Coordinates of N, CA, C and O in Angstrom, one line a residue:
X1 N 0.8 -1.1 0.1 CA -0.1 -0.2 -0.2 C 0.9 1.3 -0.2 O 1.9 1.2 0.7
X2 N 0.6 2.2 -0.8 CA 1.4 3.3 -0.9 C 0.7 4.3 0.3 O -0.3 4.5 0.5
X3 N 1.5 5.7 -0.1 CA 0.9 6.6 1.0 C -0.4 7.1 0.3 O -1.0 8.2 1.1
X4 N -0.4 7.2 -0.9 CA -1.6 7.7 -1.6 C -2.6 7.3 -1.3 O -4.1 7.9 -1.1
X5 N -3.0 5.8 -1.1 CA -4.1 5.3 -0.7 C -4.3 5.0 0.6 O -3.5 5.2 1.8
X6 N -5.7 4.8 1.1 CA -6.2 5.0 2.2 C -7.2 4.0 2.4 O -7.4 3.3 1.7
X7 N -7.1 3.9 3.9 CA -8.0 2.3 4.4 C -9.0 3.1 5.0 O -9.0 3.7 5.8
X8 N -10.1 2.2 4.9 CA -11.4 2.5 5.4 C -11.8 1.1 5.9 O -11.8 0.1 5.5
X9 N -12.4 1.4 7.2 CA -12.9 0.4 7.8 C -14.5 0.6 8.1 O -15.0 1.7 8.3
X10 N -15.2 -0.4 8.2 CA -16.7 -0.6 8.0 C -16.9 -1.3 9.6 O -16.6 -2.4 9.7
X11 N -18.0 -1.0 10.0 CA -18.8 -1.7 10.8 C -19.9 -2.3 10.3 O -20.5 -1.8 9.8
X12 N -20.2 -3.7 10.4 CA -20.9 -4.5 9.7 C -22.0 -4.8 11.1 O -21.7 -5.1 12.1
X13 N -23.6 -4.4 10.3 CA -24.4 -4.6 11.2 C -25.1 -5.9 11.1 O -25.6 -6.0 10.3
X14 N -25.5 -6.8 12.0 CA -26.2 -7.8 11.8 C -27.8 -7.5 11.9 O -28.5 -6.9 12.3
X15 N -28.5 -8.1 10.7 CA -30.0 -7.9 10.5 C -30.3 -9.3 12.1 O -31.4 -8.3 12.1
X16 N -30.0 -9.4 12.6 CA -30.6 -10.5 14.0 C -30.0 -9.9 14.8 O -29.0 -10.1 15.5
X17 N -30.7 -9.0 16.1 CA -30.1 -8.1 17.0 C -30.0 -9.4 18.1 O -30.7 -10.4 17.9
X18 N -29.1 -9.4 19.0 CA -28.9 -10.3 20.3 C -30.3 -10.3 21.0 O -31.0 -9.2 21.2
X19 N -30.2 -11.8 21.7 CA -31.4 -11.8 22.3 C -31.1 -12.6 23.7 O -29.9 -13.3 23.9
X20 N -31.8 -12.4 24.8 CA -31.6 -13.2 25.8 C -32.4 -14.1 26.6 O -34.0 -14.0 26.3
X21 N -32.0 -15.1 27.0 CA -33.6 -16.1 27.8 C -33.5 -16.1 29.2 O -32.7 -15.8 29.8
X22 N -34.7 -15.6 29.5 CA -35.0 -15.5 31.1 C -35.9 -16.8 31.3 O -37.0 -16.8 30.7
X23 N -35.4 -17.3 32.6 CA -36.3 -18.4 33.4 C -37.2 -17.3 34.1 O -36.6 -16.8 35.4
X24 N -38.2 -17.6 33.9 CA -39.2 -17.0 34.8 C -39.6 -17.5 35.9 O -39.8 -16.9 37.1
X25 N -40.1 -19.0 35.8 CA -40.3 -19.4 36.9 C -40.1 -21.0 36.6 O -40.0 -21.6 35.3
X26 N -39.5 -21.5 37.7 CA -38.9 -23.1 37.6 C -39.9 -23.8 37.2 O -40.0 -25.1 36.7
X27 N -41.1 -23.7 37.9 CA -42.1 -24.6 37.8 C -42.3 -25.9 38.9 O -41.3 -25.8 39.5
X28 N -43.0 -27.0 38.9 CA -43.1 -27.9 39.6 C -42.1 -28.9 39.4 O -41.7 -29.9 40.4
X29 N -41.4 -29.3 38.0 CA -40.7 -30.0 37.8 C -39.1 -29.6 37.9 O -38.5 -29.6 36.7
X30 N -39.0 -29.3 39.0 CA -37.5 -28.3 39.3 C -36.0 -29.5 38.8 O -35.3 -28.9 38.0
X31 N -36.2 -30.5 39.1 CA -35.2 -31.2 38.6 C -34.9 -31.5 37.2 O -33.7 -31.3 36.5
X32 N -36.0 -31.9 36.3 CA -36.1 -31.6 35.0 C -35.3 -30.2 34.6 O -34.8 -30.2 33.6
X33 N -36.0 -29.1 35.1 CA -35.6 -27.6 34.6 C -33.9 -27.6 34.8 O -33.1 -26.8 34.2
X34 N -33.3 -28.1 36.0 CA -32.2 -28.2 36.6 C -31.3 -28.9 35.6 O -30.0 -28.4 35.2
X35 N -31.8 -29.7 34.8 CA -30.9 -30.7 34.0 C -30.8 -30.1 32.6 O -29.8 -30.1 31.8
X36 N -32.2 -29.3 32.1 CA -32.1 -28.5 31.0 C -30.9 -27.5 30.9 O -30.5 -27.1 30.4
X37 N -31.2 -26.7 32.3 CA -30.2 -25.5 32.7 C -29.1 -26.2 32.6 O -27.8 -25.4 31.7
X38 N -28.6 -27.3 33.0 CA -26.9 -27.8 32.7 C -26.8 -28.0 31.4 O -25.7 -27.7 31.0
X39 N -27.5 -28.2 30.6 CA -27.5 -28.3 29.7 C -27.0 -27.1 28.6 O -26.4 -27.1 27.7
X40 N -27.9 -26.3 28.7 CA -28.1 -25.1 28.0 C -26.4 -24.0 28.3 O -26.1 -23.8 27.6
X41 N -26.5 -24.3 29.6 CA -25.6 -23.4 30.2 C -24.1 -24.0 30.2 O -23.2 -23.2 30.1
X42 N -23.9 -25.4 30.6 CA -22.9 -25.7 30.8 C -22.2 -25.9 32.3 O -21.4 -26.3 32.5
X43 N -23.1 -25.1 33.3 CA -23.1 -25.4 34.4 C -23.1 -26.7 35.4 O -23.6 -27.7 34.7
X44 N -22.3 -27.0 36.5 CA -22.6 -28.0 37.4 C -23.6 -28.0 37.9 O -24.8 -27.0 37.6
X45 N -24.4 -29.1 38.2 CA -25.5 -29.5 38.9 C -26.2 -28.6 40.0 O -26.8 -27.9 40.0
X46 N -24.9 -28.0 40.7 CA -25.5 -27.4 41.8 C -25.5 -26.1 41.4 O -26.2 -25.1 41.8
X47 N -24.7 -25.3 40.6 CA -24.7 -24.3 40.0 C -26.2 -24.1 39.2 O -26.7 -22.9 39.1
X48 N -26.5 -25.1 38.4 CA -27.9 -25.0 38.0 C -29.0 -24.6 38.8 O -29.9 -24.1 38.7
X49 N -29.0 -25.8 39.8 CA -30.2 -25.7 41.1 C -29.9 -24.2 41.7 O -31.2 -23.4 41.4
X50 N -28.8 -23.8 41.6 CA -28.8 -22.2 42.4 C -29.7 -20.8 41.5 O -30.2 -20.4 41.9
X51 N -29.4 -21.5 40.1 CA -29.4 -20.4 39.0 C -31.7 -20.8 39.2 O -32.1 -19.5 39.1
X52 N -31.8 -21.8 39.2 CA -33.3 -22.4 38.6 C -33.9 -21.5 40.1 O -35.2 -21.1 39.8
X53 N -33.6 -21.6 41.2 CA -34.3 -21.2 42.4 C -33.6 -19.3 42.5 O -34.4 -19.3 43.2
X54 N -33.2 -18.8 41.8 CA -33.0 -17.4 41.7 C -34.4 -17.0 40.5 O -34.2 -15.6 40.4
X55 N -35.1 -17.7 40.2 CA -36.0 -17.0 39.0 C -36.7 -16.1 39.4 O -37.2 -16.6 40.7
X56 N -37.1 -14.9 38.6 CA -36.8 -14.8 37.7 C -35.1 -14.2 37.3 O -34.7 -13.5 37.9
X57 N -34.6 -14.8 36.4 CA -33.2 -14.6 36.3 C -32.7 -14.9 34.6 O -33.4 -15.5 34.0
X58 N -32.0 -14.0 34.1 CA -31.8 -14.3 33.0 C -30.4 -15.1 32.9 O -29.4 -14.9 33.5
X59 N -30.5 -16.2 32.0 CA -29.5 -17.3 32.0 C -28.9 -17.2 31.1 O -27.5 -18.0 30.7
X60 N -29.1 -16.9 29.3 CA -28.4 -16.9 28.1 C -28.4 -15.2 27.6 O -29.3 -14.7 27.7
X61 N -27.3 -14.8 27.4 CA -27.5 -13.9 26.7 C -26.8 -13.9 25.3 O -25.6 -14.4 25.0
X62 N -27.0 -12.8 24.3 CA -26.1 -12.4 23.1 C -26.5 -13.6 22.1 O -25.5 -14.2 21.4
X63 N -27.8 -14.4 22.1 CA -27.8 -15.0 21.4 C -28.7 -14.6 20.2 O -29.6 -13.9 19.8
X64 N -28.5 -15.6 19.1 CA -29.4 -15.1 17.8 C -30.9 -15.6 18.2 O -31.5 -16.4 19.1
X65 N -31.7 -15.3 16.9 CA -33.3 -15.2 17.3 C -33.5 -17.0 17.6 O -34.3 -17.5 18.4
X66 N -33.1 -17.8 16.4 CA -33.5 -19.2 16.4 C -32.6 -19.9 17.8 O -33.3 -20.7 18.3
X67 N -31.4 -19.7 18.2 CA -30.6 -20.3 19.4 C -31.8 -19.8 20.6 O -32.1 -20.6 21.5
X68 N -32.3 -18.5 20.6 CA -32.8 -18.1 22.0 C -34.2 -18.8 21.9 O -34.9 -19.4 22.9
X69 N -34.9 -19.0 20.5 CA -36.4 -19.9 20.7 C -35.9 -21.3 21.1 O -36.8 -21.7 21.7
X70 N -35.1 -21.7 20.6 CA -34.8 -23.1 20.8 C -34.4 -23.3 22.6 O -34.9 -24.3 23.0
X71 N -33.4 -22.5 23.0 CA -33.5 -22.5 24.6 C -34.7 -22.4 25.2 O -34.9 -23.0 26.0
X72 N -35.4 -21.8 24.9 CA -36.7 -21.3 25.4 C -37.7 -22.6 25.2 O -38.4 -23.1 26.1
X73 N -37.7 -23.2 24.4 CA -38.2 -24.6 23.8 C -37.8 -25.8 24.9 O -39.0 -26.2 25.3
X74 N -36.5 -25.9 25.0 CA -36.0 -26.9 25.8 C -36.5 -26.5 27.4 O -36.8 -27.6 28.3
X75 N -36.4 -25.2 27.7 CA -36.5 -25.1 29.0 C -38.3 -25.4 29.3 O -38.8 -26.3 30.6
X76 N -39.1 -24.8 28.4 CA -40.6 -25.1 28.3 C -41.0 -26.5 28.5 O -42.3 -27.0 29.3
X77 N -40.3 -27.4 27.9 CA -40.3 -28.5 27.5 C -40.1 -29.5 29.1 O -40.7 -30.5 29.3
X78 N -39.2 -28.7 29.6 CA -39.0 -29.2 30.8 C -40.0 -29.0 32.1 O -39.7 -29.2 33.4
X79 N -40.9 -27.9 31.8 CA -41.9 -27.8 32.7 C -41.4 -26.5 33.3 O -42.3 -25.8 34.2
X80 N -40.6 -25.1 32.9 CA -40.3 -24.1 33.2 C -41.4 -23.4 32.6 O -41.4 -23.3 31.3
X81 N -41.4 -22.0 33.1 CA -41.7 -20.7 32.4 C -40.5 -20.0 31.9 O -39.7 -19.5 33.0
X82 N -40.5 -19.6 30.4 CA -39.3 -19.0 30.0 C -39.8 -17.8 29.1 O -40.6 -18.5 28.1
X83 N -38.9 -17.2 28.4 CA -39.0 -16.3 27.8 C -38.1 -15.6 27.1 O -37.0 -15.5 27.9
X84 N -37.9 -15.4 25.7 CA -36.9 -14.5 25.2 C -37.2 -13.4 24.6 O -38.2 -13.0 24.6
X85 N -36.1 -12.4 24.9 CA -36.1 -10.9 24.7 C -35.3 -10.5 24.2 O -34.2 -11.2 24.0
X86 N -35.3 -9.3 23.1 CA -34.5 -8.8 22.4 C -33.2 -8.0 23.6 O -34.3 -7.3 24.4
X87 N -32.2 -8.3 23.2 CA -31.5 -7.5 24.4 C -31.6 -5.5 24.0 O -32.0 -5.5 23.1
X88 N -31.6 -5.2 24.9 CA -31.5 -3.6 24.8 C -30.7 -3.0 24.2 O -29.0 -3.5 24.6
X89 N -30.3 -2.2 23.3 CA -29.3 -1.5 22.6 C -28.4 -0.9 23.7 O -29.0 -0.2 24.6
X90 N -26.9 -0.8 23.6 CA -26.5 0.0 24.4 C -26.8 1.3 24.6 O -27.0 2.4 23.6
X91 N -27.0 2.0 26.0 CA -27.5 3.2 26.2 C -29.0 3.5 26.3 O -29.5 4.5 26.8
X92 N -29.5 2.3 25.8 CA -31.2 2.1 26.1 C -31.5 1.9 27.8 O -30.5 1.1 28.1
X93 N -32.3 2.7 28.1 CA -33.0 2.0 29.5 C -34.1 1.3 29.5 O -34.8 1.2 28.5
X94 N -33.7 0.3 30.5 CA -34.8 -1.0 30.4 C -36.0 -0.5 31.5 O -36.9 -1.2 31.5
X95 N -35.6 0.4 32.4 CA -36.6 1.0 33.4 C -36.9 2.3 33.4 O -35.7 3.1 32.8
X96 N -37.7 3.0 33.5 CA -38.1 4.4 33.4 C -36.9 5.0 34.3 O -36.6 4.5 35.7
X97 N -36.6 6.2 34.4 CA -35.6 7.1 35.2 C -36.7 7.7 36.0 O -37.4 8.4 35.6
X98 N -36.3 7.9 37.3 CA -36.9 8.7 38.5 C -36.3 9.9 38.7 O -35.1 10.1 38.9

């Protein structure tokens, strides 16, 4: 590259924004939900149990649409109440300011 040439950098924007998976309620099948959490997160059984008992809690972040829906489906089939949400953009407020 010579001194006359300039380099331009571009930031690529993804069409699919990041999503997060929220465990709303563990439900009555706690054991099945803990096993599903372990499979999704890779955490130990003990950490998965602690996470399940902290509901409502965000368990996964930065997922694409398909991955988030699949994770919610797995949790719901285990008996949990779960939902996926689009992650807020940096600088966005999730709660009103007082």
